[in-house]
XYZ file of C-alpha atoms in Angstrom:
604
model
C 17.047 12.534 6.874
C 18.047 9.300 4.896
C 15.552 8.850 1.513
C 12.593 6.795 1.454
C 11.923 3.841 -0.077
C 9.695 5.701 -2.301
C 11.755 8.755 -2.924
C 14.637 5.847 -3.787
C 12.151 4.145 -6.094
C 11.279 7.429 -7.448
C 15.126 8.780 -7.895
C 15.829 5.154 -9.598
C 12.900 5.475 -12.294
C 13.921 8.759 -13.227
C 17.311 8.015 -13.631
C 15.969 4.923 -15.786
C 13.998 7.141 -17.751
C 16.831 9.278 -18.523
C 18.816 6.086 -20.178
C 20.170 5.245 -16.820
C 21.882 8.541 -16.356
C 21.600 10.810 -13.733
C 19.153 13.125 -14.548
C 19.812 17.047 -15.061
C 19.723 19.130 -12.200
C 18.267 22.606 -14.720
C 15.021 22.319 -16.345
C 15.811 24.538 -19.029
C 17.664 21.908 -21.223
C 15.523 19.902 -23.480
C 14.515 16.479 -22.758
C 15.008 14.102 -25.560
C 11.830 12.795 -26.621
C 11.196 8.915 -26.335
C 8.494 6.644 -25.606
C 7.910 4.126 -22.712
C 7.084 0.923 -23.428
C 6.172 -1.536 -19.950
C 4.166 -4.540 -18.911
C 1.460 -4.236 -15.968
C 3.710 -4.857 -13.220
C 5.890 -1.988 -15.055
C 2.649 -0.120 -15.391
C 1.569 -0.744 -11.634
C 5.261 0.253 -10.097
C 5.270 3.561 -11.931
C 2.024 4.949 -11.741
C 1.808 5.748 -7.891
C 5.332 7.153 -7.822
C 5.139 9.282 -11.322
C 2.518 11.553 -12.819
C 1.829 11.732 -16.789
C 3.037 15.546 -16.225
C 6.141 14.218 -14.685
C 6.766 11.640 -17.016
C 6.119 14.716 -19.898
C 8.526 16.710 -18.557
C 11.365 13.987 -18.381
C 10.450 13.736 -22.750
C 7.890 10.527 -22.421
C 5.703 11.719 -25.481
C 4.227 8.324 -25.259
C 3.803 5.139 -22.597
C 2.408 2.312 -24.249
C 1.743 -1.296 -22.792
C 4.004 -4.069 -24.118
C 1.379 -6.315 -25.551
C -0.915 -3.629 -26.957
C -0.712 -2.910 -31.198
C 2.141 -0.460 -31.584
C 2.781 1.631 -34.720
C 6.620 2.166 -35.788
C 8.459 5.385 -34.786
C 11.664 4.757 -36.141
C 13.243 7.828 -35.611
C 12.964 7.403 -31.272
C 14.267 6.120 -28.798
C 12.662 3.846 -26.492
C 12.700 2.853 -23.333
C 11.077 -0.604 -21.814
C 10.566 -1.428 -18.517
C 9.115 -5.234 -18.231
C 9.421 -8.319 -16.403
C 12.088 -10.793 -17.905
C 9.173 -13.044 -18.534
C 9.029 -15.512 -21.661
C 6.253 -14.065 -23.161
C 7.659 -10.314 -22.774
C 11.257 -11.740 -24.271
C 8.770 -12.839 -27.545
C 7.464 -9.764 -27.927
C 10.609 -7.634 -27.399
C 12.254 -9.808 -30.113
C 9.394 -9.239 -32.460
C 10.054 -5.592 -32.138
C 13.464 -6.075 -32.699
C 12.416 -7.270 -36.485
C 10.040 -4.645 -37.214
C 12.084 -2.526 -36.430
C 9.582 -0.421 -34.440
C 12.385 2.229 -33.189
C 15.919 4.332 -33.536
C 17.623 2.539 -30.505
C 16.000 0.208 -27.643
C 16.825 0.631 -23.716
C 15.553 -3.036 -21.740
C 15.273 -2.053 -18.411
C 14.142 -5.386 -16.824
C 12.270 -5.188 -13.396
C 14.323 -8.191 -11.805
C 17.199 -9.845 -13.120
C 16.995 -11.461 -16.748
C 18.625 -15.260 -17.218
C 21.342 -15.272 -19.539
C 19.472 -17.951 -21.358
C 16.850 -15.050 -22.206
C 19.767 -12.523 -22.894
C 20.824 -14.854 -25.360
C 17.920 -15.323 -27.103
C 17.702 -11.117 -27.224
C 20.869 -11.329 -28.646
C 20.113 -13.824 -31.403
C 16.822 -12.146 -31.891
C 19.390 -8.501 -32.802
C 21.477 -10.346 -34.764
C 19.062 -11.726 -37.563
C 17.654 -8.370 -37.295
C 20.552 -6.849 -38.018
C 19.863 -4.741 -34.891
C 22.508 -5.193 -32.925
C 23.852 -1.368 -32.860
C 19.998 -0.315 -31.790
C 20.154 -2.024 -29.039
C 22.009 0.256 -26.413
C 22.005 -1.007 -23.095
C 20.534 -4.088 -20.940
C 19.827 -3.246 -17.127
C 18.414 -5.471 -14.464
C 16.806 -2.848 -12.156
C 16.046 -4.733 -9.171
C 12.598 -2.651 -8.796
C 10.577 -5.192 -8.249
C 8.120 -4.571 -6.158
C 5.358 -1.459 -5.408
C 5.838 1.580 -3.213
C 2.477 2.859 -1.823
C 3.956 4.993 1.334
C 7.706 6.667 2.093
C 7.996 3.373 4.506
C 5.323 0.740 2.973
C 5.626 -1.555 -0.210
C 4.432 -4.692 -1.937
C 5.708 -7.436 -4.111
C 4.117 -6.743 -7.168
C 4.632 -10.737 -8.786
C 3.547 -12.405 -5.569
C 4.370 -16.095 -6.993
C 7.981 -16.161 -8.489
C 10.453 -13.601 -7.122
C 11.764 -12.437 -4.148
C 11.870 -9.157 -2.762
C 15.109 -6.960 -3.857
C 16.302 -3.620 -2.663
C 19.066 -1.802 -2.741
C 20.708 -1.039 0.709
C 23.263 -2.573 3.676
C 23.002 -6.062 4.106
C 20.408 -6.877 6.733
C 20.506 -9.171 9.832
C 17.194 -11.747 8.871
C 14.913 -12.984 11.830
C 11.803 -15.215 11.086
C 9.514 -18.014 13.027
C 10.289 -21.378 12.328
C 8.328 -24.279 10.741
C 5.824 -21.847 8.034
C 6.162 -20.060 4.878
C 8.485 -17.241 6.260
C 11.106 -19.718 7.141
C 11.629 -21.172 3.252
C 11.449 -17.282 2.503
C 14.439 -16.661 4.782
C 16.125 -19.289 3.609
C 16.251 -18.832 0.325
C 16.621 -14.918 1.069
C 19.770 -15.707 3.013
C 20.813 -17.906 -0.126
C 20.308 -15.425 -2.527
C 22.150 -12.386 -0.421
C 25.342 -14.687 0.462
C 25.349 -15.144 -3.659
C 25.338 -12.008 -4.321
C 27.837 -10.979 -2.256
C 30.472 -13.280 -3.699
C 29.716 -12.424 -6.706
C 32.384 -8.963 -7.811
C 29.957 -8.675 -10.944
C 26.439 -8.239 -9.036
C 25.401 -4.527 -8.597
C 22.585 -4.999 -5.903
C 25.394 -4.246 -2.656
C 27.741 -2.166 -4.495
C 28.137 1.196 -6.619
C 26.509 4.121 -6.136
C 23.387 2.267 -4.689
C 25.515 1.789 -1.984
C 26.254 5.214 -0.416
C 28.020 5.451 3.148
C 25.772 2.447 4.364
C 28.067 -0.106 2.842
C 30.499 1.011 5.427
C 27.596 1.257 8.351
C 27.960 -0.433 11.634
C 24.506 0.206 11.561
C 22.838 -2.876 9.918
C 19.217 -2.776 8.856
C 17.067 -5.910 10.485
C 14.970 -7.620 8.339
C 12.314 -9.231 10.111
C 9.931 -11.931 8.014
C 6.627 -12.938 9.565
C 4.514 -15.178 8.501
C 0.338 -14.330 8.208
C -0.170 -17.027 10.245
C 0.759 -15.771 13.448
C -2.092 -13.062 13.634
C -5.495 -14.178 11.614
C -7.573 -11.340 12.970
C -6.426 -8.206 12.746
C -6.706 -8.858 8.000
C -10.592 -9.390 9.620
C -10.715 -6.234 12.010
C -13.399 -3.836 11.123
C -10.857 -0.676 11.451
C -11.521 3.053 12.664
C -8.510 4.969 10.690
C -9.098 7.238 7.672
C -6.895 5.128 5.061
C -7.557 1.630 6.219
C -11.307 2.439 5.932
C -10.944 3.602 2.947
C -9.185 0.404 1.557
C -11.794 -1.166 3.658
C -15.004 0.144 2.775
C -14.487 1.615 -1.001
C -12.132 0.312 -4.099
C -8.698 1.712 -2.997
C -6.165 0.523 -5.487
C -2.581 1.615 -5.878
C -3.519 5.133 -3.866
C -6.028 5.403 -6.340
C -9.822 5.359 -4.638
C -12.932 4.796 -7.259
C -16.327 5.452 -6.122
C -19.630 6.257 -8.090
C -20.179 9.787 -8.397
C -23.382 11.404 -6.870
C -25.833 12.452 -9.626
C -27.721 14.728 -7.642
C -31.462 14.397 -5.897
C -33.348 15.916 -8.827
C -36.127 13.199 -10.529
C -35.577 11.748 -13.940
C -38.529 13.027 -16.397
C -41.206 10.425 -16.250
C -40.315 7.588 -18.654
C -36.864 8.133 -18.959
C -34.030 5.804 -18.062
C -32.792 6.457 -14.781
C -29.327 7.922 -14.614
C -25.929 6.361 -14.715
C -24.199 6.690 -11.855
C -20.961 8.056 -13.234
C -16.909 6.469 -11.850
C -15.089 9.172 -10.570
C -11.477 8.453 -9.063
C -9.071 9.959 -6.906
C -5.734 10.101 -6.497
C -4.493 10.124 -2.770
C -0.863 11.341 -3.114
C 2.328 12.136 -1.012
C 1.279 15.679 -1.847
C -1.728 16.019 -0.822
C -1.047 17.474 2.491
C -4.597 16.536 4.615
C -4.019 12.942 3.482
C -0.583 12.574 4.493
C -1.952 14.362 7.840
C -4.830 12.514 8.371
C -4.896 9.342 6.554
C -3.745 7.600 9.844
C -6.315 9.498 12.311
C -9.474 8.001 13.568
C -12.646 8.761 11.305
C -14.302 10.905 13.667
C -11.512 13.467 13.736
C -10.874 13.328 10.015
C -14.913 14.080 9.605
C -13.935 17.157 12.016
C -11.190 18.648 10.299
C -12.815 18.509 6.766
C -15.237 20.124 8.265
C -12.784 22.445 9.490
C -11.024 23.003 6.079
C -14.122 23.599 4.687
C -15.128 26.485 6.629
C -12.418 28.088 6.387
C -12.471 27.704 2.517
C -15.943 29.111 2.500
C -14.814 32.167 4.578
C -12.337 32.682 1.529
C -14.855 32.263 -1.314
C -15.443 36.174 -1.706
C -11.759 36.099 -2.141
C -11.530 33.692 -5.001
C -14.742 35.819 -6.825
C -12.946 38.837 -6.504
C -9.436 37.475 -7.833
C -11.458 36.021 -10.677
C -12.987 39.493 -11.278
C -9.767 41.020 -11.582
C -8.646 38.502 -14.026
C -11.802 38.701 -16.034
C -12.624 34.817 -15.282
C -15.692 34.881 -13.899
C -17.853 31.420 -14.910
C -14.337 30.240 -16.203
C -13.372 26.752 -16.050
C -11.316 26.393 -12.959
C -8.702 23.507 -14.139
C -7.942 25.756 -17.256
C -7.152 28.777 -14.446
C -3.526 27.526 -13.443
C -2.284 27.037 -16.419
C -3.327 30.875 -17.485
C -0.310 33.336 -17.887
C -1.247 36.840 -18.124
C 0.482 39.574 -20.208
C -0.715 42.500 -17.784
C 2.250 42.284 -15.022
C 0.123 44.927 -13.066
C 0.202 44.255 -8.943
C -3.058 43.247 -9.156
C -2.983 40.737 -11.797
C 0.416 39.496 -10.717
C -1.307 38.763 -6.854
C -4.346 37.740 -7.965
C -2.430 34.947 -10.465
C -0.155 33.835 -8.072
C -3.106 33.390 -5.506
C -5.672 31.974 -7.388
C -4.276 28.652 -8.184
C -2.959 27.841 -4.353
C -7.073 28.618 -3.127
C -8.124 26.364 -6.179
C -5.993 23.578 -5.403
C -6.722 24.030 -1.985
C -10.742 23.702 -2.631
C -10.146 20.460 -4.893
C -8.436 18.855 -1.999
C -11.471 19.403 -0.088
C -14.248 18.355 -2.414
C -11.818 15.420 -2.697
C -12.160 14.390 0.945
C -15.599 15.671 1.535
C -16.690 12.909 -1.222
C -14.561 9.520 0.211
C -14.996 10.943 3.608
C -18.886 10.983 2.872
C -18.630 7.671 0.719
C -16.821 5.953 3.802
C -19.179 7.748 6.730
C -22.339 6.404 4.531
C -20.633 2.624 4.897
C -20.216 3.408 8.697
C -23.858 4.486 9.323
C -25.408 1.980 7.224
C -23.450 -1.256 8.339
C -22.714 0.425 11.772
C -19.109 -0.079 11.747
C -18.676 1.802 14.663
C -20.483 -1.346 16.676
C -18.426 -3.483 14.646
C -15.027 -1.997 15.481
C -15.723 -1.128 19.147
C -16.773 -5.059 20.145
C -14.138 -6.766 17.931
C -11.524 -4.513 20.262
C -13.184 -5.662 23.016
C -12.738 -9.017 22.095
C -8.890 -9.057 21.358
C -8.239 -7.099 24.036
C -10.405 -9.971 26.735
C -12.390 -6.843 27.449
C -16.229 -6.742 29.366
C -18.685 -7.164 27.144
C -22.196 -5.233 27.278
C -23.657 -7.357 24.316
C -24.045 -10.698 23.142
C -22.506 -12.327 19.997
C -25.576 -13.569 19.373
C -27.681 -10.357 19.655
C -25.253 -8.334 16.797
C -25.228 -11.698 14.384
C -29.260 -11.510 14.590
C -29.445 -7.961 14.580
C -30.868 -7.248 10.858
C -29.860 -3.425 10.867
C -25.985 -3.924 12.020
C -24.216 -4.869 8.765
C -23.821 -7.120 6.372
C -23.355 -10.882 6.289
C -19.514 -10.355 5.792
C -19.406 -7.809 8.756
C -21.070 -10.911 10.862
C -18.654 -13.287 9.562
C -15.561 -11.059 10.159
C -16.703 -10.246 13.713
C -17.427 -13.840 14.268
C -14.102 -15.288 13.047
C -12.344 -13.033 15.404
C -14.261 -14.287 18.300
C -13.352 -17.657 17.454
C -9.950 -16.760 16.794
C -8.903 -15.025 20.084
C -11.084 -16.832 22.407
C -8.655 -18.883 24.558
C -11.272 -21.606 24.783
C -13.453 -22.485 21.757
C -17.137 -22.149 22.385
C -18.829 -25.660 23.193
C -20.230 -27.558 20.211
C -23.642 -26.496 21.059
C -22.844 -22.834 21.233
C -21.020 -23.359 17.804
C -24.032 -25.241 16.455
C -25.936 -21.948 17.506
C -23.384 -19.413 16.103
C -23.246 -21.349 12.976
C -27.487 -21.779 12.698
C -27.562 -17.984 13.322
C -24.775 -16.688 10.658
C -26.569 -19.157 8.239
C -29.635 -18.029 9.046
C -28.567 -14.698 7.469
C -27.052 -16.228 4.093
C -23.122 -16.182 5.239
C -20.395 -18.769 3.324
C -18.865 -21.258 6.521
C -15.763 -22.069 4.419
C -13.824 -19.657 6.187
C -14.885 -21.030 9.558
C -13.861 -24.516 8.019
C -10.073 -23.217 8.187
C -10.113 -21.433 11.078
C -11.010 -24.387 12.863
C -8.119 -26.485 11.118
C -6.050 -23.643 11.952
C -6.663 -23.587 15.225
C -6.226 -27.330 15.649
C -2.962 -27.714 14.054
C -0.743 -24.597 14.454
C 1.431 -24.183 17.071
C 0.683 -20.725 17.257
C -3.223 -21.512 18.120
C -2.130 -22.809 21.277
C -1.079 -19.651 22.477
C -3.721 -16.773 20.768
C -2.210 -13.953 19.777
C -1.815 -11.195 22.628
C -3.723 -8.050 21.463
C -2.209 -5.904 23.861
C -4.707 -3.362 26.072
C -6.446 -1.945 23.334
C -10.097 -0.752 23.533
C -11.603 2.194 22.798
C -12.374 5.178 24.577
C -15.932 6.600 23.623
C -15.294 10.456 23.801
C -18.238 12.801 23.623
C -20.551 13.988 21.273
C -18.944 15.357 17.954
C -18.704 19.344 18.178
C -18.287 20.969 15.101
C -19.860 18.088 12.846
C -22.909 17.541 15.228
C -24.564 20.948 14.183
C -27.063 21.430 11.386
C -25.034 23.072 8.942
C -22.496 20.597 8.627
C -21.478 18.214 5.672
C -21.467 15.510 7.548
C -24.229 13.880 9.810
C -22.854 11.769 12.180
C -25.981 11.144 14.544
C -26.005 7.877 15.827
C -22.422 7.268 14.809
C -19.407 6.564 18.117
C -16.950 9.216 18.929
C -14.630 6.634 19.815
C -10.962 7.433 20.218
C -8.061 4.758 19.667
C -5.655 3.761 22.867
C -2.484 3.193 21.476
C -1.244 -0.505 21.562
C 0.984 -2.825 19.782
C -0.128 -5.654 17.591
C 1.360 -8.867 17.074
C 3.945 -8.346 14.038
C 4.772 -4.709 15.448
C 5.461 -6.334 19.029
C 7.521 -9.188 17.521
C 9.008 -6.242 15.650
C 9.925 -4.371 18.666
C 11.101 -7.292 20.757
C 13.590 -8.381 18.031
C 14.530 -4.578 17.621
C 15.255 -3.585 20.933
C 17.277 -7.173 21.594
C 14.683 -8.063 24.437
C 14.295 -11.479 25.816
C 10.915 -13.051 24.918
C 9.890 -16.524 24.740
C 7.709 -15.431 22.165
C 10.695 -14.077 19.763
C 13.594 -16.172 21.388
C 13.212 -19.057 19.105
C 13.151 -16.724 16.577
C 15.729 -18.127 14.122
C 18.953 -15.445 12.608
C 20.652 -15.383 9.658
C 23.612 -13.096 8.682
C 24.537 -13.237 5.038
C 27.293 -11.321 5.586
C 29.118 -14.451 7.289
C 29.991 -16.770 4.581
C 31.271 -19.846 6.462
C 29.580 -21.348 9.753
C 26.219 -22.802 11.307
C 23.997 -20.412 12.486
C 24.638 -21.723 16.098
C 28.373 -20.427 15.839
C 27.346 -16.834 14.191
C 28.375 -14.341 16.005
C 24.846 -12.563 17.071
C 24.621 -8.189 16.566
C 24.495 -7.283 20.352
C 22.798 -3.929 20.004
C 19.617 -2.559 19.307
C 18.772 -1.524 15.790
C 17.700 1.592 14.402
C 16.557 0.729 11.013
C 13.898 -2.347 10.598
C 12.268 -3.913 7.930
C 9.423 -6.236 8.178
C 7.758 -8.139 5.837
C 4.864 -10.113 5.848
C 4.560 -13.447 4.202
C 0.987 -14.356 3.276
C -0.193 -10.650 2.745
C -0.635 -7.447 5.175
C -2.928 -4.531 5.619
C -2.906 -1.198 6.264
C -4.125 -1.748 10.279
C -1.026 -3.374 11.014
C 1.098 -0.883 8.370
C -0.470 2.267 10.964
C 0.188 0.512 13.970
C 4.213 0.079 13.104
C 3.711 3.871 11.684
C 2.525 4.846 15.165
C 5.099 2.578 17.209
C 7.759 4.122 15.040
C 6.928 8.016 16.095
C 6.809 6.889 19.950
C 10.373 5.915 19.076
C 12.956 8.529 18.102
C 15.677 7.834 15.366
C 13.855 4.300 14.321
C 12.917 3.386 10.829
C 10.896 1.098 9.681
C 9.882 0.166 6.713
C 6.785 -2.012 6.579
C 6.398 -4.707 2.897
C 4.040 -7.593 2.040
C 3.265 -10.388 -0.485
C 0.147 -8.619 -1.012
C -2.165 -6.066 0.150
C -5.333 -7.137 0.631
C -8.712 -5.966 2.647
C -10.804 -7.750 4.904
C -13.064 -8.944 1.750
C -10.786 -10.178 -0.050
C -8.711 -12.149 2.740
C -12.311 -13.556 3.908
C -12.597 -15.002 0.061
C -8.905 -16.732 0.513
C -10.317 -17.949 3.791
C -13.074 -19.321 1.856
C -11.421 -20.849 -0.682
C -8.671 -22.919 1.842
C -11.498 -23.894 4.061
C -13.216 -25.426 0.352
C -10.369 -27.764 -0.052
């Protein structure tokens, strides 16, 4: 199997972290010890790939932010990893004259001006520093990998997506913001490739692909053509989480449960303590289930946890046998015992893996219970069944009007959300009085009409508007009552809450996706306009056009994405055999915070 963009990512920050050399293959050597030094968009790139223990064990004794007070340590190296930006050029200068290190590695996140190399240069030179400084790299690493095949732009304003890789056929809309990215995408490729000094499609990044037939498409869509689905109430594990709690850079934060007992009489009440959690490629029940629908994730950490309980005797007789009994259990894997008897050496080797395998749990017992009590209390279950109704031009059993008045089915933002949709897909807007209605009702309840403001405008003057987006069949299937979760002893009450099952079907970027991928003929796509910066000379009328379907894709969205449409390429992508693709955006962003956007344009 080719890499991932995140094991790519990964294999690239290592070998930056091991001055741009390829690291060593045998642990038992000695790292050389050196600090990191990086900016927040260095800060946000590494942390979701590499762990402090990994970044230990490649000799970071230290990772300190650019712009924080920083004592000299003359005698090591170190290695930055920052934006080119002015401000970061200042303070990378500044260091230069005090001299803060042995010898200084700039590992810049997208290319550096040779304006700003100059003024590094200059900066060296009055410091007398020029022999410190060892080597200058432009990484191209610009941007954030959260999945093997999903990443964001992590400077959403000034530059463009880079990546290493074959040169990619580029398809976009015309007339909106994904057309002035392709263009200047195409611009930027075509310079590249004349250039013999530019690294980005040569070298070792290369591999066999330079010589590929097999050409990657690069599809760029703009948020416009699908305003709903950033507003869907969703019924997956991870987009519910990123929904529902603070899910940030696969890290969730949630307040900690303090327990039922009472506070004495008079006494403060308690804090509610932050507790986070990382959601990793290696945690195996997240990579397994973070795309399944609630319901069945509620059912298998049930599951897990049953079968962990059925082990408990085990793990208080292994810890009896290693004389740990009210130990610590974090301190337990690290323990190395000098008694090698069968015993000891079993009951070490098993006692970490059952551990582990109980943190994992607890883990997803807590967000799982976090997200279930959002579901329950907001009944998001409602939400997501009648919205799916609605973009797929299903029957409905219920009025809009009933669920906006309801007082016990969500929150003014769930009403909103729901609403929007409606308006969105409907292929004929409601009549003013209806609207006049809608709008009394929803304000009624204390929700912002900005975003209905833009919709409205939206709707009026995009091309797009005139055709809504098709939604495919989707629906739900309500299956029946939950079995192992329904029963008393279970962690997770889920009376009153929808078994409902997803039907797969494609939404709008992932059938654009698969229209442009498999060369079909669509009116929808046809228009679509194709650039190949491979072709140095001609209109794009006289390019020759790639004939055959493609097995590698990458699409990215231009205005932000989400991780509905992210699961719905994941899950078009396993009903296809030998595809790849590889799903980016300007930003990531849940249904809150595109609402607020929506707000804000609908202000102006």
């Amino acid at each position: 199997m080719a890499a991932s963009v995140r094991e790519k990512q990964a294999a690239a920050l290592k070998r930056m972290l091991n001055f741009n050399a390829p690291p060593l293959k045998t642990t038992a050597a000695e790292p050389v010890w050196k600090v990191l030094i990086y900016d927040r968009f260095g800060q946000d790139i590494i942390s979701p790939l590499l762990a402090v223990k990994e970044l230990r064990d490649m000799g970071i004794t230290l990772h300190l932010l650019l712009h924080s007070d920083r004592d000299p340590i003359p005698d090591v190296p170190a290695i930055y990893f920052v934006m080119p930006t002015e401000e970061n050029i200042d303070r990378i200068c500044q260091d230069l004259r005090n001299q803060l290190y042995e010898s200084y590695y700039l590992n810049f996140i997208s290319a550096i001006s040779r304006s700003k190399l100059e003024d590094i240069a200059s900066a060296a030179l009055s410091a007398n520093a020029v022999s410190q400084v060892t080597k200058v790299f432009d990484q191209y690493l610009n941007f954030i990998t959260l999945e093997d095949d999903m990443f964001i732009l992590c400077n959403q304003n000034k530059e463009l997506i880079s990546y290493h890789g074959a040169v990619p056929i580029i398809r976009c809309p015309r007339g909106n913001a994904a057309e002035m990215v392709a263009v200047k995408l195409d611009k930027k490729l075509r310079e590249n490739l004349r250039d013999a000094r530019n690294s980005l499609f040569t070298g070792d990044n290369m591999g066999a692909s330079q010589f590929s037939f097999q050409r990657p498409l690069f599809v760029l869509a703009d948020r416009n053509l699908d305003l709903a689905t950033p507003l869907h109430h969703t019924w997956t594990y991870q987009a519910l989480v990123h929904d529902v709690l603070d899910f940030h850079l696969n890290r969730v934060s949630m307040d900690e449960s303090v327990g039922s007992e009472a506070s004495p009489a008079g006494a403060r009440p308690k804090k509610k303590n932050k507790k986070s959690y990382d959601l990793t490629a290696s945690d195996k029940f997240w990579q397994k289930h973070k795309g399944s629908p609630f319901p069945e994730v509620a059912e298998s950490v049930q599951e897990e946890l049953d079968t962990y309980r059925a082990q408990e005797d085990e793990v208080k007789r292994l810890k009896s046998i290693m004389g740990l009994e009210g130990e610590d259990e974090g301190a337990i894997s690290s323990i190395s015992m000098s008694d090698n008897t069968a015993k000891l050496t079993s009951a070490v080797s098993s006692l970490p893996e059952l551990l582990e395998k109980k943190r994992l749990i607890d883990l997803h017992t807590n967000v799982a219970t976090a997200v279930l009590d959002h579901i329950k209390s907001r009944k998001l279950d409602v939400y997501f069944e009648y919205e799916e109704k609605l973009m797929s031009k299903s029957t409905l059993d219920k009025s809009l009007l009933d669920i906006i008045s309801d007082p016990d089915a969500g929150t003014p933002e769930d009403k909103m959300r729901l609403f929007l949709i409606f308006y969105i897909t409907a292929l004929q807007p409601p009549s003013e009085t209806d609207l006049e209605q809608y709008k009394k009702a929803l304000l009624d309840i204390g929700c912002d009409l900005s975003p209905l403001n833009y919709i409205k405008q939206w709707k009026a003057f995009t091309k797009i508007a005139a055709t809504p987006s098709n939604y495919g069949n989707s629906g739900v299937k309500p299956m029946g009552l939950f079995s192992r979760v329904m029963n008393s002893g279970s962690q997770f009450v889920m009376e009153g809450v929808k078994n409902l099952v997803l039907k797969q079907h494609n939404l709008p970027v992932t059938r654009i996706l698969d229209n442009l991928m498999e060369m079909k003929s669509n009116p929808e796509t046809d228009d679509y306009r194709y650039f190949d910066p491979k072709m140095l000379r001609g209109s794009e009328s006289s390019i020759p056009r790639n004939k055959n379907p493609f097995q590698e894709a990458i699409v990215f969205m231009v205005g932000g994405g989400n991780y509905i449409e992210y699961q719905n390429l994941v899950d078009y992508t396993k009903a296809k055999p030998g595809k790849k693709v590889l799903y980016g955006c300007s930003e990531l962003f849940n249904a809150g915070q595109f609402l607020k956007q929506l707000s804000s344009l609908g202000q102006k």
